[in-house]
CSV table of C-alpha atoms in Angstrom, one decimal:
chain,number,residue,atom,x,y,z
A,1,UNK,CA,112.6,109.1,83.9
A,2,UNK,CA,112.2,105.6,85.8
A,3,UNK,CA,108.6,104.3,85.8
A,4,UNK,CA,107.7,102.0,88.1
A,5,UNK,CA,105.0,99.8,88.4
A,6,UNK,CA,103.3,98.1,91.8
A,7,UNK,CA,100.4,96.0,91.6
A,8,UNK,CA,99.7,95.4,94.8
A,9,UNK,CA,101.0,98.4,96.8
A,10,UNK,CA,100.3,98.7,100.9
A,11,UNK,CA,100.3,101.2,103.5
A,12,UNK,CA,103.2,99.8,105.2
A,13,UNK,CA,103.0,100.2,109.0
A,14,UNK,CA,106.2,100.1,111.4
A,15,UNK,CA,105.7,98.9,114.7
A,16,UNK,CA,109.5,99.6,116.9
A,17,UNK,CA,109.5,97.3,120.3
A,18,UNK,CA,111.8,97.9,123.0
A,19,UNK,CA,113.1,94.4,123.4
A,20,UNK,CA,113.1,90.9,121.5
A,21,UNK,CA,109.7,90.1,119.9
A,22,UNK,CA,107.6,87.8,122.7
A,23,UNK,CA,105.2,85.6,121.3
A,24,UNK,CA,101.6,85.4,123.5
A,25,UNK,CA,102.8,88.1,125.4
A,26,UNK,CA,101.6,92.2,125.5
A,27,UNK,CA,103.9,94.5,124.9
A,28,UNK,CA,104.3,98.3,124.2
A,29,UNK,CA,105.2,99.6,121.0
A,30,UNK,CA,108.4,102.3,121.6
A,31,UNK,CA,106.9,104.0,118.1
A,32,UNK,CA,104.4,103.6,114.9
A,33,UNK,CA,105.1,104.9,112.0
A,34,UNK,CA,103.6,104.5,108.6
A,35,UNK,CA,104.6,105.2,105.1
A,36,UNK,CA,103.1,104.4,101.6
A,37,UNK,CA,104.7,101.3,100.4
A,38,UNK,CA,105.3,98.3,98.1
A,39,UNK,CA,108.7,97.9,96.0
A,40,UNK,CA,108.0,99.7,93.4
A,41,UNK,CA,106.6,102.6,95.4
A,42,UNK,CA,109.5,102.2,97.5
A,43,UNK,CA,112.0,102.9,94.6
A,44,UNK,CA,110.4,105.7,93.8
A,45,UNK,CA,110.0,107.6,97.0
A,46,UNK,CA,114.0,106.8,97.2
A,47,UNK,CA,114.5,108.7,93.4
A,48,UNK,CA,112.7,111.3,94.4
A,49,UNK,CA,114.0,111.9,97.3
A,50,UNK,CA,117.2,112.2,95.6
A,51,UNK,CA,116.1,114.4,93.0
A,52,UNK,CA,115.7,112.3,89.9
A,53,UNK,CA,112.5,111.7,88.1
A,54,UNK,CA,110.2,108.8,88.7
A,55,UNK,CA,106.7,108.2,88.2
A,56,UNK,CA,105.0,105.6,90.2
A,57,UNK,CA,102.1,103.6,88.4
A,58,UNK,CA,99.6,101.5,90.9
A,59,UNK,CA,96.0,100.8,91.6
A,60,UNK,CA,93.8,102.5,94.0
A,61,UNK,CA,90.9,104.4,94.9
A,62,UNK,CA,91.8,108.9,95.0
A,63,UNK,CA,91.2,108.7,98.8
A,64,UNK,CA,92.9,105.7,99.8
A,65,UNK,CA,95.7,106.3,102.1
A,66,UNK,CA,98.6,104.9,100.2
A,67,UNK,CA,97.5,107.6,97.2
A,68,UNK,CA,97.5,110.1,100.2
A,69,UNK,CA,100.7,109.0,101.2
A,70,UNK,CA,102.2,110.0,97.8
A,71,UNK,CA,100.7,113.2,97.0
A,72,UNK,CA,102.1,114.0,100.9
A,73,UNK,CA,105.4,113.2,100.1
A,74,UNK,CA,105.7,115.1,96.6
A,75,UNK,CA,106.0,111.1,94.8
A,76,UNK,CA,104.3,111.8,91.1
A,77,UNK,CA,102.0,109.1,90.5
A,78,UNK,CA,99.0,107.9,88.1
A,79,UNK,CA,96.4,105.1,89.7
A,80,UNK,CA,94.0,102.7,88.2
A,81,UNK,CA,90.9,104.0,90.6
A,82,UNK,CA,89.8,100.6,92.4
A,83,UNK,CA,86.8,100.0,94.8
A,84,UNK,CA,88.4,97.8,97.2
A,85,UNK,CA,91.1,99.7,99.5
A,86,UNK,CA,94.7,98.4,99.3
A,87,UNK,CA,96.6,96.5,101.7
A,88,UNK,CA,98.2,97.2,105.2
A,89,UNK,CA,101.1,95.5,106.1
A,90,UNK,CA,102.7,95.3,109.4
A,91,UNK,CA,106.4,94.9,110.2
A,92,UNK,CA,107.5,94.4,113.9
A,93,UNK,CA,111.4,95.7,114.5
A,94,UNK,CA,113.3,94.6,117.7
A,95,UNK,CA,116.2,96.8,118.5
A,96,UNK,CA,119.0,95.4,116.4
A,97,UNK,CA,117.2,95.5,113.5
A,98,UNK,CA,115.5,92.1,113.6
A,99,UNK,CA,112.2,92.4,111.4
A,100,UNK,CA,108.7,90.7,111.5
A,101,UNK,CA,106.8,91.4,108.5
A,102,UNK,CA,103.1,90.6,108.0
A,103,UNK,CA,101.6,91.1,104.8
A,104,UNK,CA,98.2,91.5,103.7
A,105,UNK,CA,97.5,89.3,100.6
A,106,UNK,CA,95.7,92.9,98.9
A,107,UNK,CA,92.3,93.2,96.7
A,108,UNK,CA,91.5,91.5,93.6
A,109,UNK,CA,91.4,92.6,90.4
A,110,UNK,CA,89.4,90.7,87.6
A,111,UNK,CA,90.2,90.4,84.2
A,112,UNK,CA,89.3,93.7,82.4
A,113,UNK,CA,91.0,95.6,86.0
A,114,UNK,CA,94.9,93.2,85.2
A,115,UNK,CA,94.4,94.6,81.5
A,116,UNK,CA,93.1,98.3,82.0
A,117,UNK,CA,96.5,98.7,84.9
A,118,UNK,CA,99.0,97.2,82.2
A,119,UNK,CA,97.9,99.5,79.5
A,120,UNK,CA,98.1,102.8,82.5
A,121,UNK,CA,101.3,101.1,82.5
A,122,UNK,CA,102.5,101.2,78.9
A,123,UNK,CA,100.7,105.0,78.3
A,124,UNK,CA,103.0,105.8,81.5
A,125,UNK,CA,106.0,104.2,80.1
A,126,UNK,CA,106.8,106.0,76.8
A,127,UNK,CA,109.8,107.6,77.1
A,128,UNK,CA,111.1,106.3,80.1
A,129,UNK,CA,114.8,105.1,80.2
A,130,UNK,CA,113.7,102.3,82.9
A,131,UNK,CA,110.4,100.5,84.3
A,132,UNK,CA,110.5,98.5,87.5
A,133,UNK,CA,108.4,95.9,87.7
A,134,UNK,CA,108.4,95.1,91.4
A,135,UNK,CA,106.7,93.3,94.3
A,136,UNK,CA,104.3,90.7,94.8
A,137,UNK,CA,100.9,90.0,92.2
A,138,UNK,CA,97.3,90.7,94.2
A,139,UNK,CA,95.4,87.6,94.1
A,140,UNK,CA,94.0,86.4,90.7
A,141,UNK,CA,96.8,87.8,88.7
A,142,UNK,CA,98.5,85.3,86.7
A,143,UNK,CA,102.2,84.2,87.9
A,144,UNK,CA,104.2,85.7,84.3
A,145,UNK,CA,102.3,88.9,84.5
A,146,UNK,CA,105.8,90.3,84.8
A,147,UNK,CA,106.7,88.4,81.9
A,148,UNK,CA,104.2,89.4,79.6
A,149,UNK,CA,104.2,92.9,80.6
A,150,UNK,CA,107.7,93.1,79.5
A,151,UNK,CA,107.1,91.8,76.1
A,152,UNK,CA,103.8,94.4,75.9
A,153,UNK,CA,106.4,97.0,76.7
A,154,UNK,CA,108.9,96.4,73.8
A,155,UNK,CA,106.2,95.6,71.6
A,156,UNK,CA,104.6,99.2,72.7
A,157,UNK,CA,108.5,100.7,72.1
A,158,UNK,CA,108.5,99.0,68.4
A,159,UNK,CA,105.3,100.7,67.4
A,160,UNK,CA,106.5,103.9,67.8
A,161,UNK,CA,108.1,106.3,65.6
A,162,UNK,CA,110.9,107.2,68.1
A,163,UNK,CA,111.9,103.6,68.6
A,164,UNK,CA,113.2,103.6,72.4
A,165,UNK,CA,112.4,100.8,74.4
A,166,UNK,CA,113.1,101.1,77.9
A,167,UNK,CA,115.3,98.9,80.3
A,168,UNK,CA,113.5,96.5,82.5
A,169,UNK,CA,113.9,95.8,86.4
A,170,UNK,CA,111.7,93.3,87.6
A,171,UNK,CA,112.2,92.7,91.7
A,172,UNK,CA,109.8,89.9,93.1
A,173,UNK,CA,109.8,86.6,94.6
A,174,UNK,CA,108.3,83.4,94.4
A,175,UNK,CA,106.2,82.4,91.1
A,176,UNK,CA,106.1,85.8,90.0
A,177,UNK,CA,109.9,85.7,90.3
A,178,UNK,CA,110.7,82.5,88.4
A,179,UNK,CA,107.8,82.8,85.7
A,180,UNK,CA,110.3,86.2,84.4
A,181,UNK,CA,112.5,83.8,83.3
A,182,UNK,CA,109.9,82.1,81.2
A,183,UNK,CA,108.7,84.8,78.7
A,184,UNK,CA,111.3,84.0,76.1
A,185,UNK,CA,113.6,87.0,74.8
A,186,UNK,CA,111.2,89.7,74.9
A,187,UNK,CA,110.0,89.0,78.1
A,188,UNK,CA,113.3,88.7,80.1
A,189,UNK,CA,114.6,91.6,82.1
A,190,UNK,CA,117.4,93.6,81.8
A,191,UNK,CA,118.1,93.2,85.3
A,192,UNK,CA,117.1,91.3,88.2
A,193,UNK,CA,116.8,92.4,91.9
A,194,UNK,CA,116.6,89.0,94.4
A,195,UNK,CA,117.8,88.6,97.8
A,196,UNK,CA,119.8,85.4,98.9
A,197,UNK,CA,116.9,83.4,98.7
A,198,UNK,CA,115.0,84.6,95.7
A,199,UNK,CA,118.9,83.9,94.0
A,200,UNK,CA,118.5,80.3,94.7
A,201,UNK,CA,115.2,79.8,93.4
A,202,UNK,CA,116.5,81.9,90.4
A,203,UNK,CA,119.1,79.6,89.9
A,204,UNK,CA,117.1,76.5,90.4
A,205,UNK,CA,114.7,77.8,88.0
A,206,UNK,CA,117.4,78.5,85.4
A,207,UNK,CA,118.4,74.8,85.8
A,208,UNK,CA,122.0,75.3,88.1
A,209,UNK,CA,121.9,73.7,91.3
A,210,UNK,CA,123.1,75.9,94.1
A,211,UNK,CA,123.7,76.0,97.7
A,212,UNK,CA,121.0,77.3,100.2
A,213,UNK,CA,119.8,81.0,100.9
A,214,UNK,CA,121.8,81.1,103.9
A,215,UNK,CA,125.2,79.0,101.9
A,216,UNK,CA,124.6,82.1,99.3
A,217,UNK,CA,124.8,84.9,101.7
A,218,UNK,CA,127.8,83.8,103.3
A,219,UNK,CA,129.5,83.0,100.4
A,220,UNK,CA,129.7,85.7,97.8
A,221,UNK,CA,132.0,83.4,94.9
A,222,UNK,CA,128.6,81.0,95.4
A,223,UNK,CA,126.2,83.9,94.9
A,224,UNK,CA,127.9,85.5,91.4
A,225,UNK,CA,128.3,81.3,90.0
A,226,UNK,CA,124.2,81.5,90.9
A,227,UNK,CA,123.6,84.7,90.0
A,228,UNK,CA,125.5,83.7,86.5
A,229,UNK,CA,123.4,81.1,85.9
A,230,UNK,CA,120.5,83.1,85.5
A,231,UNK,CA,122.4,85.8,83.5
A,232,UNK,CA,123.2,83.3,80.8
A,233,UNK,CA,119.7,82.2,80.9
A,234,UNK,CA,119.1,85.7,78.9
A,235,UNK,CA,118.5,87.9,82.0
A,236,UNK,CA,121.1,91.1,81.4
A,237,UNK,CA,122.1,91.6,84.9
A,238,UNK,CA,121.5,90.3,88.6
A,239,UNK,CA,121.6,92.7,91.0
A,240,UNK,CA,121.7,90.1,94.2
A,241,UNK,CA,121.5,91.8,98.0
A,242,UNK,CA,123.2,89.2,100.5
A,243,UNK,CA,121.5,91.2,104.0
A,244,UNK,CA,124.9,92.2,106.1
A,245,UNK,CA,127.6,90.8,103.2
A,246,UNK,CA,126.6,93.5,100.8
A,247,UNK,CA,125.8,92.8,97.2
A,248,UNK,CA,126.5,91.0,94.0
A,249,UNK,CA,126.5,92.3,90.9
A,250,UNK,CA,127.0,90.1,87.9
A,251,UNK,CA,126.4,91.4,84.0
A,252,UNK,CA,128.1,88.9,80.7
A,253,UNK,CA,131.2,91.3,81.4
A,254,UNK,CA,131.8,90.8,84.5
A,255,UNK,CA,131.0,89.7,88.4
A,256,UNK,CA,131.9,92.1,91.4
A,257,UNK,CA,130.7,92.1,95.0
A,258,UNK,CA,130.6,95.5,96.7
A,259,UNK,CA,130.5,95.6,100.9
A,260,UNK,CA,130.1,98.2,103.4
A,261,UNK,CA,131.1,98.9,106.9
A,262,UNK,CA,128.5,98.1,109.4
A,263,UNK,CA,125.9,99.8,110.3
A,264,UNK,CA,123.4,100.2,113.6
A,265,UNK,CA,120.7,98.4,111.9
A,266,UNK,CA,117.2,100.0,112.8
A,267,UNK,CA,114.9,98.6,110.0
A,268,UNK,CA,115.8,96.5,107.4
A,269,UNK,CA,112.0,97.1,105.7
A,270,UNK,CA,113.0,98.7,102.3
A,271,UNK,CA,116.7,98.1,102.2
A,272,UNK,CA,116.4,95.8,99.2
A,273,UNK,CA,114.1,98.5,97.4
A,274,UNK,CA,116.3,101.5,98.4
A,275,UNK,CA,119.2,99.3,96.8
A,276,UNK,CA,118.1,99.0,93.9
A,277,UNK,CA,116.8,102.8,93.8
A,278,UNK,CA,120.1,103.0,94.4
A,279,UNK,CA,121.8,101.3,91.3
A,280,UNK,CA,118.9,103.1,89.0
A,281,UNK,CA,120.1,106.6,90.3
A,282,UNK,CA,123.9,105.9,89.5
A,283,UNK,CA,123.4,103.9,85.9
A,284,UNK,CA,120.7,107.0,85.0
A,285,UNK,CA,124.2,108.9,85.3
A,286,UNK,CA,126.2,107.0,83.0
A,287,UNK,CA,127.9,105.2,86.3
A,288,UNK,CA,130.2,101.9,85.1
A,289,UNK,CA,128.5,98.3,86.8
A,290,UNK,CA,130.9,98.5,89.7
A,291,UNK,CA,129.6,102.3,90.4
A,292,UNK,CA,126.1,101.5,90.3
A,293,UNK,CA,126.8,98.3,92.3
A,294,UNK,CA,128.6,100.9,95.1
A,295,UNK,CA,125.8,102.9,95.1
A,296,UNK,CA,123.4,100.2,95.3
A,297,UNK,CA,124.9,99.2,98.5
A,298,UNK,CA,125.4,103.0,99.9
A,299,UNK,CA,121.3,102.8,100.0
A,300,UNK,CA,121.0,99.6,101.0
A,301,UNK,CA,123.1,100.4,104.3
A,302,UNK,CA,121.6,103.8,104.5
A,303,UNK,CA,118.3,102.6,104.5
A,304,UNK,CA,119.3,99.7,107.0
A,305,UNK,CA,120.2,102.5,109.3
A,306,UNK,CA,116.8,104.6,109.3
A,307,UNK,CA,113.4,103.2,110.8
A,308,UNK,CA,110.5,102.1,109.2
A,309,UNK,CA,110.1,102.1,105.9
A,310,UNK,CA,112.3,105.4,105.5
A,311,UNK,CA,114.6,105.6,102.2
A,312,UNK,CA,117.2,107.6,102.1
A,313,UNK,CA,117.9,110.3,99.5
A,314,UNK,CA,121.7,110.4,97.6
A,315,UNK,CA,123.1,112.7,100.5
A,316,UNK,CA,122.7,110.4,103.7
A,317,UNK,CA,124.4,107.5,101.6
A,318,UNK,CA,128.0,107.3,102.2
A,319,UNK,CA,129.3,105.1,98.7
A,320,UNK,CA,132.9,106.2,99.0
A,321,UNK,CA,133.0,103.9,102.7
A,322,UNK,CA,131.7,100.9,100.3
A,323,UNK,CA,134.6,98.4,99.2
A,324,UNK,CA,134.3,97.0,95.8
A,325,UNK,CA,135.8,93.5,94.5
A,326,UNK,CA,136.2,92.2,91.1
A,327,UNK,CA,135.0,88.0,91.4
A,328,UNK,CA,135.4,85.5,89.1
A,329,UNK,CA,132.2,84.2,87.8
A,330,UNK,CA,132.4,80.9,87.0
């Protein structure tokens, strides 16, 4: 089973426009849609969908509509009840695919409400064979949340009798992304999920200097000598999306980049959370890192191609189209 775990989850709300976005002006939406949403409730609405366990772990009152979301779409969850309703966010697609997002910054949670949702979290976890930490922190939470959660969870695994201590995904940005580098070598993932830009700051934090977000995503050789800056920080693996120029995936063994034929871009909300659904799905099946790194990007490019916030399930992926290539790292 994957658990994963979103601490500030959203009702994500998909606005379709005709034409290019015009700022100051009216225009008429072509569609609205709305699904439950946040990364880690992302990932696992794309595992169920195709067919392998997940359990989603998040705050929220029983009637708020994200919970109602989930229990629509058959998404097993457990919630932390909350008074305060979670956040909408808003994301604005022009034909083409080009993407506005505006996000709410979601409720707070005080002291005792951070503690009581990690603990949901480690009950939730025993057992699992990965947890996703993912998305950004609700205000008041402390940057290395992510951090010390994964040292709570290993400590948790150590303490009991069957001794399995799952693998950790953490897929963030900003503080919340850096500070995982920070929590020593309990606290450091077994893999992390950035885009072009959370790479760089990655890499900045882990002390290499590297080219810009934009440099990154058009040069693949630049994004796995990043991206193996922070694996031999300690992190196990970086799983980096580059938008259009597929993915990077780079483990101690090994650097690859994996890149599919394009697709009619719709909605790119998702993409990055359905990619990394993605690699879950194929390492949960004993795939090699080049095979999860295909499939990664099969999701990626299928979600890309459906609107909203839709994630695809395994059989709308196409991985056999996707084109893998072994990279030097350094």
């Amino acid at each position: 089973m994957i658990v994963t775990f979103t601490a500030n989850p959203s009702l994500d709300r998909t606005v379709a426009l005709p034409g290019p976005l015009e700022r100051g002006e009216v225009q008429r939406a072509v569609s609205v849609t709305q699904e439950s949403g946040g990364k880690g409730v992302n990932v696992s609405r794309a595992l169920v969908a195709s067919g392998l366990e997940s359990l989603a772990v998040l705050p929220g009152a029983d009637s708020d509509p994200v919970l109602a979301g989930l229990r629509a779409g058959a998404v097993p969850f457990v919630s932390l009840p909350i008074d305060e309703p979670l956040r909408t966010n808003v994301a604005l697609t022009e034909p083409g695919g080009v993407t506005t997002k505006i996000n709410e910054p979601g409720p707070v949670l005080d002291d005792n409400q951070q503690e009581a949702l990690l603990k949901l979290l480690l009950e939730s976890s025993r057992g699992a064979g990965w947890v996703v930490l993912a998305g950004s922190l609700p205000p008041g939470f402390p940057p290395d949340f992510y951090a010390t959660a994964a040292r709570r969870l290993r400590s948790a695994a150590d303490g009991e009798s069957s001794g399995h201590t799952p693998l950790i995904a953490v897929d963030s940005s900003g503080q919340p992304l850096a500070a995982a580098l920070t929590g020593g070598a309990e606290g450091m993932p077994d893999l992390l999920k950035p885009n072009a830009e959370e790479l760089a700051e990655l890499a900045a934090a882990a002390g290499f200097a590297t080219a810009a977000a934009d440099e990154l995503e058009a040069d693949p050789a630049a994004a796995a000598e990043a991206a193996s800056a922070v694996v031999r920080s300690g992190v196990g693996a970086v799983l980096a999306t580059l938008g259009s120029k597929g993915a990077v995936l780079v483990t101690a063994d090994g650097a690859w980049l994996a890149t599919h034929p394009p697709v009619a871009a719709v909605s790119t909300v998702g993409a990055g959370d359905s990619a990394l659904a993605g690699y879950l799905l194929a390492h949960s099946q004993g795939a090699a890192p080049a095979d999860c790194l295909r499939q990664a990007v099969a999701h990626g490019a299928a979600a890309a191609s459906l609107p909203g916030s839709t994630v695809p399930a395994v059989h709308q992926t196409t991985p056999e189209a996707v084109t893998i290539t072994a990279l030097r790292k350094d």
